[in-house]
Amino acid sequence: REKNEHIFLFAPRRGLFTLTICSDCGTVVLCEHCNSPLVLHKETKKGPGGRVERIFLCHKCKEKNIVKDRCKKCDSWRLAPLGAGTERVEEEVRKLFPTIKIVRLDKDSAPSAKSAERKIKEFLNAPGSVLIGTEMALNMLKKKIAVTAALSIDSLFALPSFRMNERVFITLLRMRELAVKKFMIQSRMPELPIFKH
């Protein structure tokens, strides 16, 4: 940062928290239409004051709900958000470095290819800036970056796919290839062979 170098922080999922579970019975908060796990997002209401609300969004069927405050199964109010999406990473980086230029690139912040290209240009034209993004951002980065970091990469291993290890490995290799000075991986399972390789 002091040398005005770029930093890319990869977050596997968009939103604030990627999963919400009941602390009492362990039930995952699911979409009522398609049974996919709901992702917690932040939404700013239009109009005077621009009130910020937290909403659940289904990334599969696009159903949007105001935040649920009770478990559907046991009626408990102890719902716990887990994981870190791009919005949450952005919040945390802003707390730590309030003066730094931050660009978030995911499907929510850039719904079209043109808007995504604008975000990449905005990031590359601002020395010392931080890009926080999903695989969408990784696919658009063509220029080498001083520092890259894969955050909460463990959440990808929970997805039901027999090729997930291969997908994670390829993602990490691409990020390492982009990094000029430093490449970091955040994991609670550093002993996994995929990280040693």
PDB file of C-alpha atoms in Angstrom:
ATOM      1  CA  ARG A   1       0.000   0.000   0.000  1.00  0.00           C
ATOM      2  CA  GLU A   2       2.820   2.383   0.873  1.00  0.00           C
ATOM      3  CA  LYS A   3       4.358   1.708  -2.550  1.00  0.00           C
ATOM      4  CA  ASN A   4       1.014   2.336  -4.323  1.00  0.00           C
ATOM      5  CA  GLU A   5       0.807  -1.256  -5.557  1.00  0.00           C
ATOM      6  CA  HIS A   6      -2.418  -3.049  -6.430  1.00  0.00           C
ATOM      7  CA  ILE A   7      -3.992  -5.757  -4.270  1.00  0.00           C
ATOM      8  CA  PHE A   8      -6.581  -8.319  -5.390  1.00  0.00           C
ATOM      9  CA  LEU A   9      -8.683 -10.068  -2.728  1.00  0.00           C
ATOM     10  CA  PHE A  10     -10.606 -13.063  -4.066  1.00  0.00           C
ATOM     11  CA  ALA A  11     -13.813 -14.014  -2.252  1.00  0.00           C
ATOM     12  CA  PRO A  12     -15.533 -17.137  -3.610  1.00  0.00           C
ATOM     13  CA  ARG A  13     -19.080 -15.840  -3.105  1.00  0.00           C
ATOM     14  CA  ARG A  14     -20.901 -12.527  -3.287  1.00  0.00           C
ATOM     15  CA  GLY A  15     -23.013 -11.042  -0.506  1.00  0.00           C
ATOM     16  CA  LEU A  16     -22.340 -10.374   3.177  1.00  0.00           C
ATOM     17  CA  PHE A  17     -22.605 -13.887   4.567  1.00  0.00           C
ATOM     18  CA  THR A  18     -22.807 -16.960   2.366  1.00  0.00           C
ATOM     19  CA  LEU A  19     -24.834 -19.157   4.720  1.00  0.00           C
ATOM     20  CA  THR A  20     -27.150 -18.685   7.705  1.00  0.00           C
ATOM     21  CA  ILE A  21     -27.916 -21.480  10.158  1.00  0.00           C
ATOM     22  CA  CYS A  22     -29.988 -21.845  13.312  1.00  0.00           C
ATOM     23  CA  SER A  23     -27.679 -22.045  16.342  1.00  0.00           C
ATOM     24  CA  ASP A  24     -30.219 -24.217  18.185  1.00  0.00           C
ATOM     25  CA  CYS A  25     -31.217 -26.908  15.670  1.00  0.00           C
ATOM     26  CA  GLY A  26     -28.615 -26.450  12.906  1.00  0.00           C
ATOM     27  CA  THR A  27     -31.178 -25.849  10.148  1.00  0.00           C
ATOM     28  CA  VAL A  28     -29.880 -23.873   7.166  1.00  0.00           C
ATOM     29  CA  VAL A  29     -32.029 -20.926   6.037  1.00  0.00           C
ATOM     30  CA  LEU A  30     -33.262 -22.005   2.593  1.00  0.00           C
ATOM     31  CA  CYS A  31     -35.189 -20.400  -0.237  1.00  0.00           C
ATOM     32  CA  GLU A  32     -38.904 -21.193   0.005  1.00  0.00           C
ATOM     33  CA  HIS A  33     -39.121 -21.571  -3.795  1.00  0.00           C
ATOM     34  CA  CYS A  34     -36.096 -23.680  -4.784  1.00  0.00           C
ATOM     35  CA  ASN A  35     -34.597 -24.914  -1.488  1.00  0.00           C
ATOM     36  CA  SER A  36     -31.163 -23.345  -2.121  1.00  0.00           C
ATOM     37  CA  PRO A  37     -29.279 -21.723   0.773  1.00  0.00           C
ATOM     38  CA  LEU A  38     -30.112 -18.020   1.041  1.00  0.00           C
ATOM     39  CA  VAL A  39     -27.261 -15.487   1.024  1.00  0.00           C
ATOM     40  CA  LEU A  40     -27.390 -12.401   3.232  1.00  0.00           C
ATOM     41  CA  HIS A  41     -26.948  -9.131   1.309  1.00  0.00           C
ATOM     42  CA  LYS A  42     -27.042  -5.439   2.125  1.00  0.00           C
ATOM     43  CA  GLU A  43     -29.503  -3.261   0.206  1.00  0.00           C
ATOM     44  CA  THR A  44     -29.794   0.525   0.322  1.00  0.00           C
ATOM     45  CA  LYS A  45     -33.359   1.769  -0.075  1.00  0.00           C
ATOM     46  CA  LYS A  46     -33.997   4.599  -2.524  1.00  0.00           C
ATOM     47  CA  GLY A  47     -35.365   7.882  -1.328  1.00  0.00           C
ATOM     48  CA  PRO A  48     -34.485  10.347   1.414  1.00  0.00           C
ATOM     49  CA  GLY A  49     -32.126   8.918   3.993  1.00  0.00           C
ATOM     50  CA  GLY A  50     -31.278   5.815   1.920  1.00  0.00           C
ATOM     51  CA  ARG A  51     -31.920   3.350   4.731  1.00  0.00           C
ATOM     52  CA  VAL A  52     -29.760   0.198   4.624  1.00  0.00           C
ATOM     53  CA  GLU A  53     -31.503  -3.143   5.107  1.00  0.00           C
ATOM     54  CA  ARG A  54     -30.220  -6.674   5.202  1.00  0.00           C
ATOM     55  CA  ILE A  55     -32.032  -9.033   2.889  1.00  0.00           C
ATOM     56  CA  PHE A  56     -31.828 -12.686   1.932  1.00  0.00           C
ATOM     57  CA  LEU A  57     -31.269 -13.335  -1.755  1.00  0.00           C
ATOM     58  CA  CYS A  58     -31.396 -16.682  -3.528  1.00  0.00           C
ATOM     59  CA  HIS A  59     -28.628 -16.789  -6.120  1.00  0.00           C
ATOM     60  CA  LYS A  60     -30.401 -19.619  -7.932  1.00  0.00           C
ATOM     61  CA  CYS A  61     -33.962 -18.339  -8.497  1.00  0.00           C
ATOM     62  CA  LYS A  62     -33.297 -14.637  -7.606  1.00  0.00           C
ATOM     63  CA  GLU A  63     -36.042 -14.585  -4.933  1.00  0.00           C
ATOM     64  CA  LYS A  64     -35.528 -11.661  -2.540  1.00  0.00           C
ATOM     65  CA  ASN A  65     -36.791 -11.541   1.053  1.00  0.00           C
ATOM     66  CA  ILE A  66     -36.539  -9.176   3.992  1.00  0.00           C
ATOM     67  CA  VAL A  67     -34.321 -10.761   6.634  1.00  0.00           C
ATOM     68  CA  LYS A  68     -35.930 -13.643   8.473  1.00  0.00           C
ATOM     69  CA  ASP A  69     -35.542 -13.406  12.223  1.00  0.00           C
ATOM     70  CA  ARG A  70     -36.787 -16.863  13.241  1.00  0.00           C
ATOM     71  CA  CYS A  71     -35.898 -20.424  12.325  1.00  0.00           C
ATOM     72  CA  LYS A  72     -38.557 -22.069  10.174  1.00  0.00           C
ATOM     73  CA  LYS A  73     -38.072 -25.436  11.919  1.00  0.00           C
ATOM     74  CA  CYS A  74     -37.752 -24.635  15.661  1.00  0.00           C
ATOM     75  CA  ASP A  75     -38.859 -20.955  15.800  1.00  0.00           C
ATOM     76  CA  SER A  76     -35.547 -19.954  17.445  1.00  0.00           C
ATOM     77  CA  TRP A  77     -34.315 -16.388  16.999  1.00  0.00           C
ATOM     78  CA  ARG A  78     -30.641 -17.500  17.188  1.00  0.00           C
ATOM     79  CA  LEU A  79     -29.793 -17.399  13.483  1.00  0.00           C
ATOM     80  CA  ALA A  80     -26.044 -17.249  12.838  1.00  0.00           C
ATOM     81  CA  PRO A  81     -24.568 -15.917   9.596  1.00  0.00           C
ATOM     82  CA  LEU A  82     -21.455 -17.780   8.415  1.00  0.00           C
ATOM     83  CA  GLY A  83     -18.818 -17.298   5.722  1.00  0.00           C
ATOM     84  CA  ALA A  84     -17.638 -14.087   4.128  1.00  0.00           C
ATOM     85  CA  GLY A  85     -18.838 -12.808   0.782  1.00  0.00           C
ATOM     86  CA  THR A  86     -17.517  -9.862  -1.233  1.00  0.00           C
ATOM     87  CA  GLU A  87     -19.727  -7.309   0.569  1.00  0.00           C
ATOM     88  CA  ARG A  88     -18.456  -8.448   3.968  1.00  0.00           C
ATOM     89  CA  VAL A  89     -14.831  -8.376   2.821  1.00  0.00           C
ATOM     90  CA  GLU A  90     -15.384  -4.843   1.533  1.00  0.00           C
ATOM     91  CA  GLU A  91     -16.853  -3.761   4.895  1.00  0.00           C
ATOM     92  CA  GLU A  92     -13.890  -5.191   6.811  1.00  0.00           C
ATOM     93  CA  VAL A  93     -11.256  -3.665   4.500  1.00  0.00           C
ATOM     94  CA  ARG A  94     -13.002  -0.260   4.767  1.00  0.00           C
ATOM     95  CA  LYS A  95     -12.866  -0.497   8.580  1.00  0.00           C
ATOM     96  CA  LEU A  96      -9.136  -1.281   8.533  1.00  0.00           C
ATOM     97  CA  PHE A  97      -8.159   1.165   5.757  1.00  0.00           C
ATOM     98  CA  PRO A  98     -10.785   3.939   5.494  1.00  0.00           C
ATOM     99  CA  THR A  99      -8.749   6.067   3.055  1.00  0.00           C
ATOM    100  CA  ILE A 100      -7.826   3.385   0.515  1.00  0.00           C
ATOM    101  CA  LYS A 101      -9.573   3.113  -2.878  1.00  0.00           C
ATOM    102  CA  ILE A 102     -11.669  -0.084  -2.933  1.00  0.00           C
ATOM    103  CA  VAL A 103     -13.354  -1.528  -6.014  1.00  0.00           C
ATOM    104  CA  ARG A 104     -15.771  -4.456  -5.637  1.00  0.00           C
ATOM    105  CA  LEU A 105     -16.400  -6.587  -8.706  1.00  0.00           C
ATOM    106  CA  ASP A 106     -19.083  -9.261  -8.609  1.00  0.00           C
ATOM    107  CA  LYS A 107     -22.407  -9.881 -10.324  1.00  0.00           C
ATOM    108  CA  ASP A 108     -24.172  -7.476  -7.937  1.00  0.00           C
ATOM    109  CA  SER A 109     -21.815  -4.530  -8.451  1.00  0.00           C
ATOM    110  CA  ALA A 110     -21.341  -5.080 -12.203  1.00  0.00           C
ATOM    111  CA  PRO A 111     -24.311  -6.814 -13.860  1.00  0.00           C
ATOM    112  CA  SER A 112     -23.012  -6.296 -17.416  1.00  0.00           C
ATOM    113  CA  ALA A 113     -19.686  -6.902 -19.178  1.00  0.00           C
ATOM    114  CA  LYS A 114     -19.279  -3.159 -19.850  1.00  0.00           C
ATOM    115  CA  SER A 115     -19.773  -2.226 -16.204  1.00  0.00           C
ATOM    116  CA  ALA A 116     -17.279  -4.950 -15.209  1.00  0.00           C
ATOM    117  CA  GLU A 117     -14.713  -3.550 -17.658  1.00  0.00           C
ATOM    118  CA  ARG A 118     -15.251  -0.072 -16.169  1.00  0.00           C
ATOM    119  CA  LYS A 119     -14.598  -1.471 -12.677  1.00  0.00           C
ATOM    120  CA  ILE A 120     -11.340  -3.133 -13.817  1.00  0.00           C
ATOM    121  CA  LYS A 121     -10.177   0.149 -15.438  1.00  0.00           C
ATOM    122  CA  GLU A 122     -11.143   2.072 -12.289  1.00  0.00           C
ATOM    123  CA  PHE A 123      -9.032  -0.335 -10.215  1.00  0.00           C
ATOM    124  CA  LEU A 124      -6.002  -0.337 -12.541  1.00  0.00           C
ATOM    125  CA  ASN A 125      -6.053   3.475 -12.910  1.00  0.00           C
ATOM    126  CA  ALA A 126      -5.941   4.032  -9.128  1.00  0.00           C
ATOM    127  CA  PRO A 127      -2.444   3.265  -7.756  1.00  0.00           C
ATOM    128  CA  GLY A 128      -2.533   1.500  -4.391  1.00  0.00           C
ATOM    129  CA  SER A 129      -6.138   0.392  -4.765  1.00  0.00           C
ATOM    130  CA  VAL A 130      -7.746  -2.871  -3.691  1.00  0.00           C
ATOM    131  CA  LEU A 131      -9.949  -5.024  -5.913  1.00  0.00           C
ATOM    132  CA  ILE A 132     -12.360  -7.336  -4.089  1.00  0.00           C
ATOM    133  CA  GLY A 133     -14.008  -9.816  -6.379  1.00  0.00           C
ATOM    134  CA  THR A 134     -15.330 -13.224  -7.247  1.00  0.00           C
ATOM    135  CA  GLU A 135     -14.281 -15.460 -10.131  1.00  0.00           C
ATOM    136  CA  MET A 136     -15.797 -12.826 -12.412  1.00  0.00           C
ATOM    137  CA  ALA A 137     -13.010 -10.403 -11.397  1.00  0.00           C
ATOM    138  CA  LEU A 138     -10.356 -13.093 -11.724  1.00  0.00           C
ATOM    139  CA  ASN A 139     -11.497 -13.805 -15.288  1.00  0.00           C
ATOM    140  CA  MET A 140     -11.263 -10.112 -16.226  1.00  0.00           C
ATOM    141  CA  LEU A 141      -7.817  -9.419 -14.757  1.00  0.00           C
ATOM    142  CA  LYS A 142      -5.214  -9.607 -17.516  1.00  0.00           C
ATOM    143  CA  LYS A 143      -2.509  -7.495 -15.882  1.00  0.00           C
ATOM    144  CA  LYS A 144      -0.158  -8.747 -13.135  1.00  0.00           C
ATOM    145  CA  ILE A 145      -0.945  -7.555  -9.593  1.00  0.00           C
ATOM    146  CA  ALA A 146       1.574  -7.014  -6.771  1.00  0.00           C
ATOM    147  CA  VAL A 147      -0.391  -8.983  -4.161  1.00  0.00           C
ATOM    148  CA  THR A 148      -3.217 -11.499  -4.513  1.00  0.00           C
ATOM    149  CA  ALA A 149      -5.039 -13.287  -1.705  1.00  0.00           C
ATOM    150  CA  ALA A 150      -7.702 -16.013  -1.670  1.00  0.00           C
ATOM    151  CA  LEU A 151     -10.077 -15.378   1.243  1.00  0.00           C
ATOM    152  CA  SER A 152     -12.380 -17.972   2.840  1.00  0.00           C
ATOM    153  CA  ILE A 153     -11.409 -20.489   0.177  1.00  0.00           C
ATOM    154  CA  ASP A 154     -12.674 -23.308   2.451  1.00  0.00           C
ATOM    155  CA  SER A 155     -16.284 -22.435   1.593  1.00  0.00           C
ATOM    156  CA  LEU A 156     -15.744 -23.821  -1.929  1.00  0.00           C
ATOM    157  CA  PHE A 157     -15.015 -27.299  -0.554  1.00  0.00           C
ATOM    158  CA  ALA A 158     -18.588 -27.453   0.806  1.00  0.00           C
ATOM    159  CA  LEU A 159     -20.119 -27.291  -2.681  1.00  0.00           C
ATOM    160  CA  PRO A 160     -21.381 -30.676  -3.907  1.00  0.00           C
ATOM    161  CA  SER A 161     -19.110 -31.372  -6.867  1.00  0.00           C
ATOM    162  CA  PHE A 162     -16.662 -34.214  -7.332  1.00  0.00           C
ATOM    163  CA  ARG A 163     -14.376 -31.853  -9.307  1.00  0.00           C
ATOM    164  CA  MET A 164     -14.292 -29.116  -6.655  1.00  0.00           C
ATOM    165  CA  ASN A 165     -10.671 -29.820  -5.622  1.00  0.00           C
ATOM    166  CA  GLU A 166      -9.637 -29.408  -9.252  1.00  0.00           C
ATOM    167  CA  ARG A 167     -11.605 -26.157  -9.560  1.00  0.00           C
ATOM    168  CA  VAL A 168     -10.059 -24.736  -6.364  1.00  0.00           C
ATOM    169  CA  PHE A 169      -6.568 -25.784  -7.504  1.00  0.00           C
ATOM    170  CA  ILE A 170      -6.987 -24.086 -10.897  1.00  0.00           C
ATOM    171  CA  THR A 171      -8.336 -20.911  -9.242  1.00  0.00           C
ATOM    172  CA  LEU A 172      -5.376 -20.787  -6.858  1.00  0.00           C
ATOM    173  CA  LEU A 173      -2.886 -21.381  -9.696  1.00  0.00           C
ATOM    174  CA  ARG A 174      -4.417 -18.528 -11.706  1.00  0.00           C
ATOM    175  CA  MET A 175      -4.179 -16.209  -8.688  1.00  0.00           C
ATOM    176  CA  ARG A 176      -0.581 -17.219  -8.016  1.00  0.00           C
ATOM    177  CA  GLU A 177       0.268 -16.548 -11.659  1.00  0.00           C
ATOM    178  CA  LEU A 178      -1.197 -13.021 -11.373  1.00  0.00           C
ATOM    179  CA  ALA A 179       0.835 -12.180  -8.257  1.00  0.00           C
ATOM    180  CA  VAL A 180       4.152 -10.433  -8.791  1.00  0.00           C
ATOM    181  CA  LYS A 181       5.263 -10.140  -5.146  1.00  0.00           C
ATOM    182  CA  LYS A 182       2.993 -12.081  -2.813  1.00  0.00           C
ATOM    183  CA  PHE A 183       0.237 -14.699  -2.994  1.00  0.00           C
ATOM    184  CA  MET A 184      -1.698 -15.671   0.144  1.00  0.00           C
ATOM    185  CA  ILE A 185      -4.367 -18.251   0.973  1.00  0.00           C
ATOM    186  CA  GLN A 186      -6.691 -17.950   3.960  1.00  0.00           C
ATOM    187  CA  SER A 187      -7.773 -21.396   5.176  1.00  0.00           C
ATOM    188  CA  ARG A 188      -8.660 -23.216   8.368  1.00  0.00           C
ATOM    189  CA  MET A 189      -7.350 -26.421   6.779  1.00  0.00           C
ATOM    190  CA  PRO A 190      -3.743 -25.635   5.794  1.00  0.00           C
ATOM    191  CA  GLU A 191      -2.835 -29.333   5.973  1.00  0.00           C
ATOM    192  CA  LEU A 192      -4.854 -30.171   2.843  1.00  0.00           C
ATOM    193  CA  PRO A 193      -2.641 -31.569   0.062  1.00  0.00           C
ATOM    194  CA  ILE A 194      -4.130 -29.105  -2.447  1.00  0.00           C
ATOM    195  CA  PHE A 195      -2.448 -26.194  -0.609  1.00  0.00           C
ATOM    196  CA  LYS A 196       0.913 -27.985  -0.407  1.00  0.00           C
ATOM    197  CA  HIS A 197       0.806 -28.611  -4.179  1.00  0.00           C
TER     198      HIS A 197
END
